[in-house]
Tab-separated table of C-alpha atoms and ligand atoms in Angstrom:
chain	number	residue	atom	x	y	z
A	1	MET	CA	-26.129	30.964	5.563
A	2	PRO	CA	-27.351	28.432	8.321
A	3	ASN	CA	-27.487	25.195	6.265
A	4	SER	CA	-24.646	25.676	4.194
A	5	PRO	CA	-21.561	23.128	4.213
A	6	ASN	CA	-19.731	25.362	6.267
A	7	GLN	CA	-22.285	25.184	8.869
A	8	ILE	CA	-22.636	21.574	8.824
A	9	ILE	CA	-19.466	19.761	7.617
A	10	ARG	CA	-16.828	19.175	10.452
A	11	PRO	CA	-14.002	22.135	10.463
A	12	ASP	CA	-11.431	19.437	9.933
A	13	ILE	CA	-12.897	18.177	6.811
A	14	LEU	CA	-13.501	21.581	5.421
A	15	SER	CA	-9.889	22.263	5.765
A	16	LEU	CA	-8.806	19.092	3.878
A	17	THR	CA	-7.707	19.114	0.171
A	18	THR	CA	-9.137	16.275	-1.936
A	19	TYR	CA	-6.628	13.459	-2.636
A	20	HIS	CA	-5.269	14.360	-6.121
A	21	VAL	CA	-4.864	11.437	-8.832
A	22	PRO	CA	-3.560	12.965	-11.943
A	23	PRO	CA	-4.915	12.288	-15.474
A	24	SER	CA	-3.026	9.411	-17.173
A	25	ASN	CA	-4.970	8.651	-20.126
A	26	GLY	CA	-2.549	7.419	-23.058
A	27	MET	CA	0.604	7.905	-20.669
A	28	VAL	CA	3.207	5.472	-19.541
A	29	LYS	CA	1.781	4.866	-16.060
A	30	LEU	CA	4.746	4.475	-13.461
A	31	ASP	CA	2.932	6.599	-10.631
A	32	ALA	CA	0.805	4.025	-8.760
A	33	MET	CA	2.709	0.900	-8.089
A	34	GLU	CA	0.487	-1.315	-10.768
A	35	ASN	CA	1.679	-4.371	-12.151
A	36	PRO	CA	2.244	-3.827	-15.812
A	37	TYR	CA	1.534	-7.228	-16.987
A	38	PHE	CA	-2.024	-8.619	-18.257
A	39	LEU	CA	-3.066	-11.894	-17.293
A	40	PRO	CA	-2.653	-14.953	-19.679
A	41	GLN	CA	-5.077	-14.989	-22.636
A	42	GLU	CA	-6.644	-18.316	-21.487
A	43	LEU	CA	-7.199	-17.003	-17.961
A	44	ARG	CA	-8.751	-14.030	-19.198
A	45	LYS	CA	-11.242	-16.191	-21.420
A	46	GLU	CA	-12.139	-17.910	-18.056
A	47	ILE	CA	-12.669	-14.640	-16.298
A	48	ALA	CA	-14.991	-13.352	-19.452
A	49	LYS	CA	-17.229	-16.468	-18.866
A	50	ILE	CA	-17.322	-16.072	-15.287
A	51	THR	CA	-18.280	-12.530	-15.489
A	52	ALA	CA	-20.989	-13.091	-17.928
A	53	ASP	CA	-22.478	-15.791	-15.872
A	54	ALA	CA	-22.011	-13.662	-12.533
A	55	PRO	CA	-25.265	-13.179	-10.632
A	56	ILE	CA	-24.871	-9.182	-10.253
A	57	ASN	CA	-28.695	-8.679	-9.819
A	58	ARG	CA	-28.159	-10.352	-6.352
A	59	TYR	CA	-26.034	-8.862	-3.506
A	60	PRO	CA	-22.904	-10.420	-2.946
A	61	ASP	CA	-22.122	-13.194	-0.290
A	62	ALA	CA	-21.467	-10.824	2.763
A	63	ASN	CA	-19.329	-13.324	4.347
A	64	ALA	CA	-17.477	-14.110	1.398
A	65	SER	CA	-17.029	-17.460	2.530
A	66	SER	CA	-15.826	-19.209	-0.644
A	67	LEU	CA	-13.317	-16.777	-1.401
A	68	LYS	CA	-11.926	-16.944	2.242
A	69	VAL	CA	-11.697	-20.348	2.139
A	70	ALA	CA	-9.546	-20.228	-1.087
A	71	LEU	CA	-7.561	-17.227	0.468
A	72	LYS	CA	-6.766	-19.341	3.646
A	73	LYS	CA	-5.444	-22.160	1.461
A	74	SER	CA	-3.095	-19.746	-0.671
A	75	LEU	CA	-1.818	-17.772	2.110
A	76	ILE	CA	-0.748	-20.127	4.518
A	77	ILE	CA	-2.269	-18.162	7.655
A	78	PRO	CA	-1.250	-19.536	11.161
A	79	SER	CA	-4.230	-21.660	12.664
A	80	GLY	CA	-6.591	-19.770	14.874
A	81	MET	CA	-6.310	-16.632	12.854
A	82	ASN	CA	-9.428	-15.161	11.068
A	83	VAL	CA	-9.369	-13.061	7.863
A	84	MET	CA	-11.510	-9.832	7.244
A	85	LEU	CA	-12.092	-8.530	3.649
A	86	GLY	CA	-11.990	-5.009	2.670
A	87	ASN	CA	-12.624	-3.008	-0.583
A	88	GLY	CA	-8.964	-2.670	-1.088
A	89	SER	CA	-6.812	-2.527	2.136
A	90	ASP	CA	-7.486	1.434	2.313
A	91	GLU	CA	-11.012	0.202	3.489
A	92	ILE	CA	-9.503	-2.010	6.193
A	93	ILE	CA	-7.244	1.053	7.587
A	94	GLN	CA	-10.280	2.999	7.884
A	95	ILE	CA	-12.614	0.290	9.694
A	96	ILE	CA	-9.618	0.008	12.160
A	97	ALA	CA	-9.376	3.892	12.603
A	98	LEU	CA	-13.167	4.282	13.054
A	99	ALA	CA	-13.211	1.340	15.528
A	100	SER	CA	-10.573	2.748	17.718
A	101	ALA	CA	-11.155	6.516	17.420
A	102	LYS	CA	-12.074	7.064	21.127
A	103	SER	CA	-11.841	10.496	22.343
A	104	GLY	CA	-8.335	11.776	21.882
A	105	ALA	CA	-6.997	8.400	20.574
A	106	VAL	CA	-3.725	8.494	18.784
A	107	LEU	CA	-2.829	6.872	15.569
A	108	MET	CA	0.997	6.505	15.064
A	109	SER	CA	2.979	5.881	11.907
A	110	VAL	CA	6.689	6.683	10.572
A	111	GLU	CA	7.018	9.659	8.440
A	112	PRO	CA	7.499	9.471	5.349
A	113	ALA	CA	4.921	6.557	5.213
A	114	PHE	CA	1.810	5.661	3.183
A	115	VAL	CA	-0.360	8.987	3.192
A	116	MET	CA	-3.489	6.888	3.805
A	117	PHE	CA	-2.541	6.489	7.379
A	118	ARG	CA	-2.341	10.052	8.249
A	119	MET	CA	-5.701	10.866	5.880
A	120	ILE	CA	-7.867	8.246	7.536
A	121	ALA	CA	-6.672	9.065	10.865
A	122	THR	CA	-8.288	12.612	10.366
A	123	PHE	CA	-11.268	11.094	8.481
A	124	ALA	CA	-12.097	9.202	11.836
A	125	GLY	CA	-11.177	12.065	14.111
A	126	MET	CA	-8.045	10.369	15.531
A	127	HIS	CA	-4.896	12.394	16.527
A	128	TYR	CA	-2.171	11.587	13.835
A	129	VAL	CA	1.396	11.229	15.149
A	130	GLY	CA	4.142	10.521	12.572
A	131	ILE	CA	7.949	9.640	13.850
A	132	PRO	CA	10.330	10.766	11.447
A	133	LEU	CA	12.541	8.012	9.854
A	134	LYS	CA	16.346	8.337	9.867
A	135	SER	CA	17.740	10.148	6.774
A	136	ASP	CA	18.579	6.545	5.207
A	137	PHE	CA	14.876	5.780	5.938
A	138	SER	CA	15.472	3.086	8.724
A	139	LEU	CA	13.330	3.253	11.728
A	140	ASP	CA	14.649	5.583	14.643
A	141	LEU	CA	13.943	3.142	17.253
A	142	GLU	CA	14.951	5.232	20.164
A	143	VAL	CA	12.468	8.005	19.086
A	144	MET	CA	9.867	5.748	18.354
A	145	LEU	CA	9.888	4.104	21.668
A	146	HIS	CA	9.893	7.400	23.579
A	147	ALA	CA	6.909	8.703	21.460
A	148	ILE	CA	5.142	5.370	22.139
A	149	ALA	CA	5.576	5.996	25.807
A	150	GLU	CA	4.486	9.527	25.556
A	151	TYR	CA	1.476	9.236	23.234
A	152	GLN	CA	0.350	5.786	24.161
A	153	PRO	CA	-1.072	5.187	20.584
A	154	ALA	CA	-4.156	2.954	20.075
A	155	VAL	CA	-3.012	1.896	16.757
A	156	ILE	CA	0.367	1.948	15.064
A	157	PHE	CA	0.524	1.188	11.219
A	158	ILE	CA	3.749	0.111	9.776
A	159	ALA	CA	4.207	-0.649	5.908
A	160	TYR	CA	6.876	-3.380	5.311
A	161	PRO	CA	8.248	-2.625	2.926
A	162	ASN	CA	7.678	1.145	3.230
A	163	ASN	CA	6.081	3.132	0.815
A	164	PRO	CA	7.289	5.706	-0.519
A	165	THR	CA	10.697	4.710	0.353
A	166	GLY	CA	10.618	0.925	-0.580
A	167	ASN	CA	12.963	-0.544	2.301
A	168	LEU	CA	12.002	-3.170	4.811
A	169	PHE	CA	12.850	-1.853	8.435
A	170	ASP	CA	14.930	-3.767	10.816
A	171	GLU	CA	12.720	-6.700	11.868
A	172	THR	CA	14.070	-6.762	15.486
A	173	ALA	CA	13.358	-2.944	15.739
A	174	VAL	CA	9.891	-3.540	14.316
A	175	LEU	CA	9.268	-6.525	17.029
A	176	LYS	CA	10.275	-3.894	19.774
A	177	VAL	CA	7.850	-1.707	18.517
A	178	ILE	CA	5.195	-4.390	18.880
A	179	GLU	CA	6.249	-5.149	22.238
A	180	SER	CA	6.463	-1.675	23.405
A	181	ALA	CA	3.121	-0.694	22.066
A	182	PRO	CA	0.105	-0.274	24.571
A	183	GLY	CA	-2.501	-1.000	21.725
A	184	LEU	CA	-2.713	-2.479	18.187
A	185	VAL	CA	0.242	-2.716	15.686
A	186	VAL	CA	-0.922	-3.220	12.186
A	187	ILE	CA	1.810	-4.512	9.833
A	188	ASP	CA	0.773	-3.429	6.087
A	189	GLU	CA	2.589	-5.917	3.938
A	190	ALA	CA	1.363	-4.657	0.458
A	191	TYR	CA	4.579	-5.310	-1.101
A	192	HIS	CA	4.880	-8.595	0.424
A	193	ILE	CA	5.227	-10.442	-2.999
A	194	PHE	CA	8.226	-8.277	-4.193
A	195	ALA	CA	10.017	-8.779	-0.694
A	196	ASN	CA	11.365	-12.013	1.029
A	197	ALA	CA	10.101	-10.939	4.536
A	198	SER	CA	6.963	-11.228	6.680
A	199	PHE	CA	5.447	-11.045	10.061
A	200	MET	CA	2.999	-13.583	9.233
A	201	ASP	CA	4.837	-16.227	11.314
A	202	LYS	CA	4.702	-13.662	14.366
A	203	LEU	CA	1.063	-13.340	14.472
A	204	THR	CA	0.843	-16.340	16.994
A	205	CYS	CA	3.573	-14.716	19.396
A	206	TYR	CA	1.785	-11.214	19.675
A	207	PRO	CA	-1.695	-10.690	20.808
A	208	ASN	CA	-1.678	-7.000	19.702
A	209	LEU	CA	-0.387	-7.922	16.148
A	210	LEU	CA	-2.483	-7.747	13.014
A	211	LEU	CA	-1.273	-8.203	9.400
A	212	MET	CA	-2.540	-6.654	6.304
A	213	ARG	CA	-2.452	-7.824	2.845
A	214	THR	CA	-3.891	-6.386	-0.665
A	215	LEU	CA	-4.283	-7.733	-4.222
A	216	SER	CA	-3.805	-4.493	-5.546
A	217	LYS	CA	0.264	-4.671	-5.920
A	218	LEU	CA	0.217	-8.214	-6.968
A	219	GLY	CA	-1.620	-7.146	-10.490
A	220	LEU	CA	-5.360	-6.832	-9.139
A	221	ALA	CA	-5.443	-3.429	-8.242
A	222	GLY	CA	-8.788	-2.949	-10.401
A	223	LEU	CA	-10.556	-5.679	-8.268
A	224	ARG	CA	-10.221	-3.887	-4.930
A	225	LEU	CA	-9.498	-6.438	-2.391
A	226	GLY	CA	-7.615	-6.132	0.902
A	227	LEU	CA	-7.199	-8.683	3.755
A	228	LEU	CA	-6.759	-8.213	7.437
A	229	ILE	CA	-5.285	-11.264	9.129
A	230	GLY	CA	-5.505	-11.728	13.171
A	231	ARG	CA	-6.901	-13.117	16.159
A	232	PRO	CA	-10.634	-13.715	16.364
A	233	GLU	CA	-10.767	-11.326	19.546
A	234	TRP	CA	-9.814	-8.515	17.367
A	235	LEU	CA	-11.611	-9.315	14.075
A	236	THR	CA	-14.949	-9.746	15.632
A	237	GLN	CA	-15.053	-6.403	16.853
A	238	LEU	CA	-13.772	-4.909	13.488
A	239	GLU	CA	-16.215	-7.097	11.579
A	240	LYS	CA	-19.173	-4.926	13.101
A	241	LEU	CA	-17.875	-1.868	11.330
A	242	ARG	CA	-17.283	-3.571	7.939
A	243	LEU	CA	-20.307	-2.748	5.654
A	244	PRO	CA	-21.959	-6.094	4.582
A	245	TYR	CA	-21.559	-5.729	0.867
A	246	ASN	CA	-18.328	-4.254	0.724
A	247	VAL	CA	-16.631	-6.776	-1.518
A	248	GLY	CA	-18.573	-7.264	-4.734
A	249	VAL	CA	-19.684	-10.242	-6.650
A	250	ILE	CA	-17.384	-9.817	-9.543
A	251	THR	CA	-14.307	-9.169	-6.939
A	252	GLN	CA	-15.208	-12.361	-5.034
A	253	LEU	CA	-15.652	-14.552	-8.161
A	254	LEU	CA	-12.474	-13.471	-9.825
A	255	ALA	CA	-10.238	-13.336	-6.979
A	256	GLU	CA	-11.261	-16.739	-6.249
A	257	LYS	CA	-10.518	-17.782	-9.797
A	258	VAL	CA	-7.003	-16.294	-10.090
A	259	LEU	CA	-6.171	-17.527	-6.708
A	260	GLN	CA	-5.807	-21.026	-8.425
A	261	TYR	CA	-3.030	-19.709	-10.495
A	262	PRO	CA	-0.343	-18.458	-7.712
A	263	ASP	CA	2.366	-19.130	-10.154
A	264	ILE	CA	1.138	-16.182	-12.742
A	265	PHE	CA	1.749	-13.887	-9.751
A	266	LEU	CA	4.913	-15.550	-8.560
A	267	GLN	CA	6.482	-15.336	-12.294
A	268	GLN	CA	5.160	-11.542	-13.115
A	269	ALA	CA	6.642	-10.574	-9.464
A	270	SER	CA	9.890	-12.342	-10.370
A	271	ALA	CA	9.957	-10.547	-13.915
A	272	ILE	CA	9.341	-7.418	-11.915
A	273	LYS	CA	12.225	-7.771	-9.326
A	274	ALA	CA	14.554	-8.759	-12.395
A	275	GLU	CA	13.657	-5.451	-13.812
A	276	ARG	CA	14.014	-3.680	-10.504
A	277	ALA	CA	17.688	-4.958	-10.747
A	278	VAL	CA	18.200	-3.457	-13.966
A	279	MET	CA	16.370	-0.256	-13.211
A	280	SER	CA	18.680	0.115	-10.190
A	281	LYS	CA	21.833	-0.358	-11.962
A	282	CYS	CA	20.893	1.961	-14.602
A	283	LEU	CA	19.602	4.696	-12.129
A	284	SER	CA	22.696	4.327	-10.195
A	285	GLN	CA	24.998	4.922	-13.041
A	286	LEU	CA	23.522	8.354	-13.916
A	287	ASP	CA	25.361	11.445	-12.582
A	288	GLY	CA	23.189	13.671	-10.342
A	289	VAL	CA	20.865	10.595	-9.386
A	290	GLU	CA	20.974	9.264	-5.784
A	291	ILE	CA	18.899	6.095	-5.458
A	292	PHE	CA	17.616	4.303	-2.572
A	293	PRO	CA	17.375	0.402	-2.214
A	294	SER	CA	14.076	-1.180	-2.668
A	295	ASP	CA	12.217	-4.313	-1.650
A	296	ALA	CA	9.138	-3.160	-3.470
A	297	ASN	CA	7.979	-2.864	-7.056
A	298	PHE	CA	9.135	0.919	-7.174
A	299	ILE	CA	12.389	2.933	-6.568
A	300	LEU	CA	12.689	6.096	-4.943
A	301	PHE	CA	15.301	8.202	-6.030
A	302	ARG	CA	16.657	12.054	-5.626
A	303	VAL	CA	17.603	14.347	-8.357
A	304	ASN	CA	18.765	18.029	-8.421
A	305	LYS	CA	15.430	19.434	-9.586
A	306	ALA	CA	12.590	17.088	-8.997
A	307	TYR	CA	9.765	19.270	-10.159
A	308	GLN	CA	11.564	19.887	-13.599
A	309	VAL	CA	12.251	16.274	-14.135
A	310	TYR	CA	8.787	15.328	-13.002
A	311	GLU	CA	7.212	17.785	-15.269
A	312	GLY	CA	9.674	17.030	-18.233
A	313	LEU	CA	8.971	13.371	-18.108
A	314	ARG	CA	5.246	14.248	-17.996
A	315	GLN	CA	5.556	16.204	-21.196
A	316	HIS	CA	7.212	13.045	-22.692
A	317	GLY	CA	3.993	11.198	-21.633
A	318	ILE	CA	5.502	9.561	-18.655
A	319	LEU	CA	3.917	9.779	-15.507
A	320	ILE	CA	5.816	9.082	-12.024
A	321	LYS	CA	5.282	10.414	-8.656
A	322	ASN	CA	6.732	13.643	-7.437
A	323	LEU	CA	7.268	13.465	-3.946
A	324	ASP	CA	9.375	16.837	-3.240
A	325	GLY	CA	7.584	18.774	-0.881
A	326	SER	CA	5.626	15.922	0.863
A	327	HIS	CA	8.380	15.727	3.810
A	328	SER	CA	11.477	17.182	4.523
A	329	LEU	CA	13.264	13.880	4.146
A	330	LEU	CA	11.959	13.680	0.707
A	331	LYS	CA	13.458	16.763	-0.806
A	332	ASN	CA	13.834	16.343	-4.643
A	333	CYS	CA	12.749	12.824	-4.542
A	334	LEU	CA	10.789	11.161	-7.080
A	335	ARG	CA	9.236	7.622	-7.041
A	336	VAL	CA	9.184	5.361	-10.456
A	337	THR	CA	7.079	2.189	-10.267
A	338	ILE	CA	8.617	-0.728	-12.300
A	339	GLY	CA	6.945	-1.162	-15.528
A	340	THR	CA	7.665	-3.550	-18.620
A	341	PRO	CA	11.245	-3.311	-19.915
A	342	ASP	CA	10.025	-1.128	-22.625
A	343	GLU	CA	8.380	1.410	-20.357
A	344	ASP	CA	11.396	1.639	-18.152
A	345	ALA	CA	13.612	2.122	-20.859
A	346	GLN	CA	11.592	4.974	-22.321
A	347	PHE	CA	11.640	6.518	-18.872
A	348	LEU	CA	15.387	6.011	-18.369
A	349	GLU	CA	15.964	7.459	-21.871
A	350	ALA	CA	13.735	10.558	-21.006
A	351	LEU	CA	15.398	10.907	-17.570
A	352	LYS	CA	18.952	10.823	-18.898
A	353	ASN	CA	18.075	13.901	-21.083
A	354	LEU	CA	16.379	15.842	-18.497
A	355	ILE	CA	19.048	15.623	-15.836
A	356	ARG	CA	21.552	17.090	-17.962
A	357	ILE	CA	19.445	20.387	-17.772
B	401	LIG	C1	-0.981	0.517	-2.254
B	401	LIG	C2	-0.788	0.342	-0.882
B	401	LIG	C3	-1.733	-0.267	-0.013
B	401	LIG	C4	-3.082	-0.684	-1.111
B	401	LIG	O1	-4.174	-0.151	-0.962
B	401	LIG	P1	-5.323	-1.105	-1.586
B	401	LIG	O2	-6.455	-0.127	-1.014
B	401	LIG	O3	-5.334	-2.566	-1.022
B	401	LIG	O4	-5.112	-0.771	-3.230
B	401	LIG	C5	-1.599	-0.451	1.395
B	401	LIG	N1	-0.737	-0.007	1.823
B	401	LIG	C6	0.401	0.313	1.261
B	401	LIG	C7	1.553	0.913	2.046
B	401	LIG	C8	0.370	0.778	-0.068
B	401	LIG	O5	1.399	1.212	-0.601
């Protein structure tokens, strides 16, 4: 058939499988690093009003000028740096990959890492190279530096803290990577609010460094807003690929509004961190569970039979992420997002019964 998809669609796309998001209706949803808390009632009323009055018959402000001013104020961005906005940070990863996808160009990350790095490299026609972490999920600096010298990556993505492992890499090791890289290094700080570390203050020192943030893990995953912070030299080029209306009217208005209340998000994050400590303690006391330290809003842990535990939890109406089979270092590993104390108690109770099997 001359005009069938098989003839027209790129072979590397034909061989992909669609990213699977499992159904979660009515379930205790601890699979996607969402913040379990709502905004306060008063703020939700304001949001209702803003939404009702929003000019959704018009295209959004293509430069999101007003929102950017609010973001620059609340983020303490070093002077001289610009901000680019994405429809989630996933879109920013895509823009960076599209812009740097010269023929044969390499996008590098560590493994296991955020799966979007690999997927988007493929979409953009880049070669993906994933450098395995050590078995404790720390950065293998020696191997990484060799790989950088060998592959000369156009872009390196490092999530800090890392997903799905939850840990922060050694800062000195990451700085060595930045210094040795022949191209861009993007530090993805999606979980920044749960960790006491950032490369924000390093932006002025390294001309090849960009920093990515998102409102998703903060408690606004549904709004879809990601940010890239860096030098105008880079951002001016990347802006050319950003579709003009990528951030909608409602997202711009609501993000600007909620940024006026940073304490709400800091309080929710500190509740989540306190709950993370409780969960870590409870998990570590269970026989047959090995847990890994986390600076994010989720915990990676290993059991004896990951699939049985995952499936058993699912049948109890609790959805977490099964990572068994996704990478050799993640054998029998599961990832649970920190929920409310009640959700976490339900999870722990069900888990206790399942690991006895
Ligand atoms: C969740 C996550 C993102 C967020 O993506 P958005 O598109 O902004 O929701 C980015 N990077 C990492 C490492 C993540 O885990």
